[in-house]
Every structure is written in C-alpha cells, then in structure tokens.
C-alpha atoms as a PDB file:
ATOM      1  CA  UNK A   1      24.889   8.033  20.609  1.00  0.00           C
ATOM      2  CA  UNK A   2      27.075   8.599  17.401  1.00  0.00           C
ATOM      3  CA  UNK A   3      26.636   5.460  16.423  1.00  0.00           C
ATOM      4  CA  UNK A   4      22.913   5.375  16.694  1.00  0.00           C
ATOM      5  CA  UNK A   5      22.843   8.747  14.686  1.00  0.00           C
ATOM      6  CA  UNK A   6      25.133   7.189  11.976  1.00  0.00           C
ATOM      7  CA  UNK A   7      22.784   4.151  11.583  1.00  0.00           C
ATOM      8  CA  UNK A   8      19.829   6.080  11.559  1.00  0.00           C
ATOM      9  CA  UNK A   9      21.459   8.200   8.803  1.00  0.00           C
ATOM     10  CA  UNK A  10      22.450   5.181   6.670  1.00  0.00           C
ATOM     11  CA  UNK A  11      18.864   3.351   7.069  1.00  0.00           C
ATOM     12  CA  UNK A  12      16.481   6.281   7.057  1.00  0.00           C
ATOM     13  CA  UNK A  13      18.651   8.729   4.341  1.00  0.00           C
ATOM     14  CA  UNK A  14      19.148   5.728   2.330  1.00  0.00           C
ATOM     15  CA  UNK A  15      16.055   4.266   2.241  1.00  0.00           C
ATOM     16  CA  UNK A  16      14.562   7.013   1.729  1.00  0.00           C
ATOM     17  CA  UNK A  17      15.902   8.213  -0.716  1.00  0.00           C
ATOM     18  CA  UNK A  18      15.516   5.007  -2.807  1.00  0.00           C
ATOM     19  CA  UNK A  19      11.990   5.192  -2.164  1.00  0.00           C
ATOM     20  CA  UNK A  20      12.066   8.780  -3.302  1.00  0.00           C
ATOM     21  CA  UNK A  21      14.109   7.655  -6.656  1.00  0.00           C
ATOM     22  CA  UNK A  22      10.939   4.412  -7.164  1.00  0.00           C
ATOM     23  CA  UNK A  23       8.167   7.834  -6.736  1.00  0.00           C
ATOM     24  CA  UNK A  24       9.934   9.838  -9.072  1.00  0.00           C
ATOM     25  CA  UNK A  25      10.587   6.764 -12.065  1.00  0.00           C
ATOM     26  CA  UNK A  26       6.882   5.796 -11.324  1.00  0.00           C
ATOM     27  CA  UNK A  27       5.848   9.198 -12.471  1.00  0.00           C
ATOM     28  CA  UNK A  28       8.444   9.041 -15.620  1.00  0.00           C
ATOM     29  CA  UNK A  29       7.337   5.257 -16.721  1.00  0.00           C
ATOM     30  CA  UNK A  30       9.700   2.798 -18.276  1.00  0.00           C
ATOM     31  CA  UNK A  31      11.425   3.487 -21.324  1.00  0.00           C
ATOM     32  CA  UNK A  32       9.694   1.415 -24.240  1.00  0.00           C
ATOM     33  CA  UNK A  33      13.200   0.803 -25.844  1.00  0.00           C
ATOM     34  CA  UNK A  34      17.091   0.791 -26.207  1.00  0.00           C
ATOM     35  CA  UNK A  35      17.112   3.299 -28.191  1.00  0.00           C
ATOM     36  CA  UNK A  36      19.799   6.316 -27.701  1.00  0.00           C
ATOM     37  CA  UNK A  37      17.169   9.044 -28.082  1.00  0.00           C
ATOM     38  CA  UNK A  38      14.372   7.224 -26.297  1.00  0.00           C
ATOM     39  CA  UNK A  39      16.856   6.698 -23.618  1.00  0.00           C
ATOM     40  CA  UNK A  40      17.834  10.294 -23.540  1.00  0.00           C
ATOM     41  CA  UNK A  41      14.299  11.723 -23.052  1.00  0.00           C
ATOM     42  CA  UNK A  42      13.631   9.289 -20.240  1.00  0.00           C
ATOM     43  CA  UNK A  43      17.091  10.690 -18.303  1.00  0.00           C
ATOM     44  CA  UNK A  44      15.443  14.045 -19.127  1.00  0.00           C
ATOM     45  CA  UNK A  45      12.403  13.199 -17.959  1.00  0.00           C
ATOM     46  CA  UNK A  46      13.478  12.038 -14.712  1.00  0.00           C
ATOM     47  CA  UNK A  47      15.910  15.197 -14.050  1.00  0.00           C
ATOM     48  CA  UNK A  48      12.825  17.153 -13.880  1.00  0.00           C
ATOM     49  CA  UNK A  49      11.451  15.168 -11.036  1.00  0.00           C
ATOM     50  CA  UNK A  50      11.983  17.201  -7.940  1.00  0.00           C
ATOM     51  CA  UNK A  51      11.499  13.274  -5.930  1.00  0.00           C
ATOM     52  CA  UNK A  52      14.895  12.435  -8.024  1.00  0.00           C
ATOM     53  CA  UNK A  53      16.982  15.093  -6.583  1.00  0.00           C
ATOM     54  CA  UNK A  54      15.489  14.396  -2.729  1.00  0.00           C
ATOM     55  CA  UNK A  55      16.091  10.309  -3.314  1.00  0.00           C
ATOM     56  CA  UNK A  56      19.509  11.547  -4.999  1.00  0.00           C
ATOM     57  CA  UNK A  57      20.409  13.989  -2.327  1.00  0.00           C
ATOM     58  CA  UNK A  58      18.980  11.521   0.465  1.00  0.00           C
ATOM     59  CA  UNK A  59      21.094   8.214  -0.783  1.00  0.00           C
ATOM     60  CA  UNK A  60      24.420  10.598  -0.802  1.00  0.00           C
ATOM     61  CA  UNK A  61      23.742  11.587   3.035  1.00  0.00           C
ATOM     62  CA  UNK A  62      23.321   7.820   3.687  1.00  0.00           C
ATOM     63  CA  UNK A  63      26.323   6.892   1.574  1.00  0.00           C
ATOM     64  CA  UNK A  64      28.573   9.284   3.812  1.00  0.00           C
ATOM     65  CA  UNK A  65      26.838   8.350   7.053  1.00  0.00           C
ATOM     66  CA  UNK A  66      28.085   4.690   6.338  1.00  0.00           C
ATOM     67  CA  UNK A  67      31.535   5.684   5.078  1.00  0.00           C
ATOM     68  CA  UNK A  68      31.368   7.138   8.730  1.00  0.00           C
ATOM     69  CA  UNK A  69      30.313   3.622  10.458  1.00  0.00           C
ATOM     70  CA  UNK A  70      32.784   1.937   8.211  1.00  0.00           C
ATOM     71  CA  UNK A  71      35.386   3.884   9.498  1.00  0.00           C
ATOM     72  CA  UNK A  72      34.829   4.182  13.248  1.00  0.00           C
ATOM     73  CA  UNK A  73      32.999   0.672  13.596  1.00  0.00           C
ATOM     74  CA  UNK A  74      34.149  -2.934  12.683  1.00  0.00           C
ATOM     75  CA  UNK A  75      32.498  -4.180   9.276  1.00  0.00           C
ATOM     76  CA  UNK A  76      30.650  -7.292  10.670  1.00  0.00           C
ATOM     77  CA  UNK A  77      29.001  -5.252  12.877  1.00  0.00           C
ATOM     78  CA  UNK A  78      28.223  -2.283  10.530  1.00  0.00           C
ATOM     79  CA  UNK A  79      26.727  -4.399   7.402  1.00  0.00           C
ATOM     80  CA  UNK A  80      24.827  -6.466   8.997  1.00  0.00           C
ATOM     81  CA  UNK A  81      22.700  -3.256  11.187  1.00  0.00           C
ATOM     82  CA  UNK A  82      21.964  -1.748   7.370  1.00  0.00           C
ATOM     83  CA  UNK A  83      20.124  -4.627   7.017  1.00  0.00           C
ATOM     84  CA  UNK A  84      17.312  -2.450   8.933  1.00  0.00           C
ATOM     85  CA  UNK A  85      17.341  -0.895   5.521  1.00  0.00           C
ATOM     86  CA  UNK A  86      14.833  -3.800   4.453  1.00  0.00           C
ATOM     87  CA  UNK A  87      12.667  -3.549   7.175  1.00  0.00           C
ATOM     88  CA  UNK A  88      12.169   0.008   6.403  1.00  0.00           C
ATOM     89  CA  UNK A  89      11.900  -0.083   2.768  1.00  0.00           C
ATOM     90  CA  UNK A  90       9.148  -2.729   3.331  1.00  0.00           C
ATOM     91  CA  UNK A  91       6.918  -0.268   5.558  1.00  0.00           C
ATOM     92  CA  UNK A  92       8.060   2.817   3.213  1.00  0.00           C
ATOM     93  CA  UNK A  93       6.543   0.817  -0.127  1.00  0.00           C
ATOM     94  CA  UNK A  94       3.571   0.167   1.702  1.00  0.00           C
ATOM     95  CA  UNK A  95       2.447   3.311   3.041  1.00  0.00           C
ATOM     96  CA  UNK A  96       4.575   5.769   0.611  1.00  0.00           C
ATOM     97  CA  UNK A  97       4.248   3.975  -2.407  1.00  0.00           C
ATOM     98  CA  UNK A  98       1.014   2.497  -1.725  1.00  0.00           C
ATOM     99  CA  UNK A  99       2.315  -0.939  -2.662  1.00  0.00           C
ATOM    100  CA  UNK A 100       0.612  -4.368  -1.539  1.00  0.00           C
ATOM    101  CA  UNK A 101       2.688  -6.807   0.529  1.00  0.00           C
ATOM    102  CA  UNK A 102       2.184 -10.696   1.338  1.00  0.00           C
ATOM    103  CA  UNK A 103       2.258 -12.878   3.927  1.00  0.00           C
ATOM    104  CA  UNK A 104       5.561 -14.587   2.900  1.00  0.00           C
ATOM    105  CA  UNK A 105       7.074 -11.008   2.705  1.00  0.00           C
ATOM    106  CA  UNK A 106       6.496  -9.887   5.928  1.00  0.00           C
ATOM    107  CA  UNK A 107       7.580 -12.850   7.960  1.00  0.00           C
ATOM    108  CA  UNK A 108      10.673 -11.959   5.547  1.00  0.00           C
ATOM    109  CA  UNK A 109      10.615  -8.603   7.240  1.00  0.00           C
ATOM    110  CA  UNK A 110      10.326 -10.029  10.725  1.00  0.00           C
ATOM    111  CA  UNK A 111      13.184 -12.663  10.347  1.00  0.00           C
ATOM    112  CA  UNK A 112      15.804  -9.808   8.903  1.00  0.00           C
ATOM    113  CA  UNK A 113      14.352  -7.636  11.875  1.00  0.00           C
ATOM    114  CA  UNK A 114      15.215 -10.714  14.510  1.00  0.00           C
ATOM    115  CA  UNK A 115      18.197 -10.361  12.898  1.00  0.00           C
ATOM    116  CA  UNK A 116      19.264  -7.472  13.170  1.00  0.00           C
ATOM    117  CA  UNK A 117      18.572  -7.198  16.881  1.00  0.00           C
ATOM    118  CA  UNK A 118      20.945 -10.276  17.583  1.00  0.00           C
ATOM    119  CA  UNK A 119      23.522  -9.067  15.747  1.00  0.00           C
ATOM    120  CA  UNK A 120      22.733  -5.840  18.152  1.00  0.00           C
ATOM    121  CA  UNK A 121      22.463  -7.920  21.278  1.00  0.00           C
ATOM    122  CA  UNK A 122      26.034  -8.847  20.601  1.00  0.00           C
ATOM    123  CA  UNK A 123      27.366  -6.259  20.392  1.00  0.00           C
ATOM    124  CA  UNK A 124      27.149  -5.321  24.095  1.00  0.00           C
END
C-alpha cells in the first residue's frame, strides 16, 4: 500500500503540477526576447501566478515522493512505473488545458500504458 501511495504521489503531484506550471506560463505568454529586463518582467510575471506556486509546490511533493521509491524500491522498477506520468499528462492537457490530441499520440499513450502494466506484472 506504501508503494501504491508513493507512485500515486510521484505521477499525480508531479504531473500535476507541471500541468499547473503550462496554465500559469500560458497566462504570462512567451518572452519576445533575450533581453535581461524583458526576461526579468516575465519571471515577475509568472511569480504572481497563484497556478505557479500550486505546479511549484505540487512537483516538490512528487520530487520527495520519488526520492521515497528510490530509496525503498529497486530503480528498474521505480523509473519505469513514472512512466504513468505520460499517460496522465496526456489526459491532463486534454481536459485541463483544453489541448487537441491525435491519433498517433494516443496509441503513444496506450503503448507507454501497456508498458507500464508489464513492467507491473513483473513485479509480482
């Protein structure tokens, strides 16, 4: 049961959270140049987004869950189950971010989920 709470922390916090981080730089926009102050008042910008300090605070708690994993779980099992991470980010850009996804994608999506669950299947 640990284990399933540390992987749910790692996929879920840290997707999340990067899909909180892609809300919040959508809102800012994309800096229109290199330049030190132009640079500066996009950082600014994106400080004030309250979805940067969630996606921020969410990728940390994901970060720690799979220091966790790392450390009571052997590595060729643990980085190949954050793989779900994909899977999830897929279905979190379509219906959070309200992004369009092909064909070609999704079968993506399905093969890392098939995956996933063999890597799973042997671990028992």
């Amino acid at each position: 049961m640990k284990d399933f709470i540390l992987f749910a922390l790692i996929v879920v916090a840290g997707t999340g959270g990067e899909l909180c981080v892609s809300r919040a730089m959508k809102s800012v926009g994309e800096a229109k140049g290199f330049h030190p102050a132009e640079l500066a008042r996009l950082i600014l910008r994106a400080l004030r987004e309250p979805w940067m300090w969630l996606g921020v605070a969410m990728m940390a708690s994901g970060f720690f869950a799979l220091l966790g994993a790392l450390a009571a779980l052997p590595v060729s099992f643990v980085v190949p189950m954050t793989a779900l991470s994909y899977v999830i980010g897929v279905f979190g850009g379509v219906t959070f971010l309200k992004e369009k996804v092909t064909r070609q994608r999704w079968i993506g999506v399905a093969l890392v989920a098939l995956g996933v669950s063999l890597v799973l299947l042997g671990k028992r």
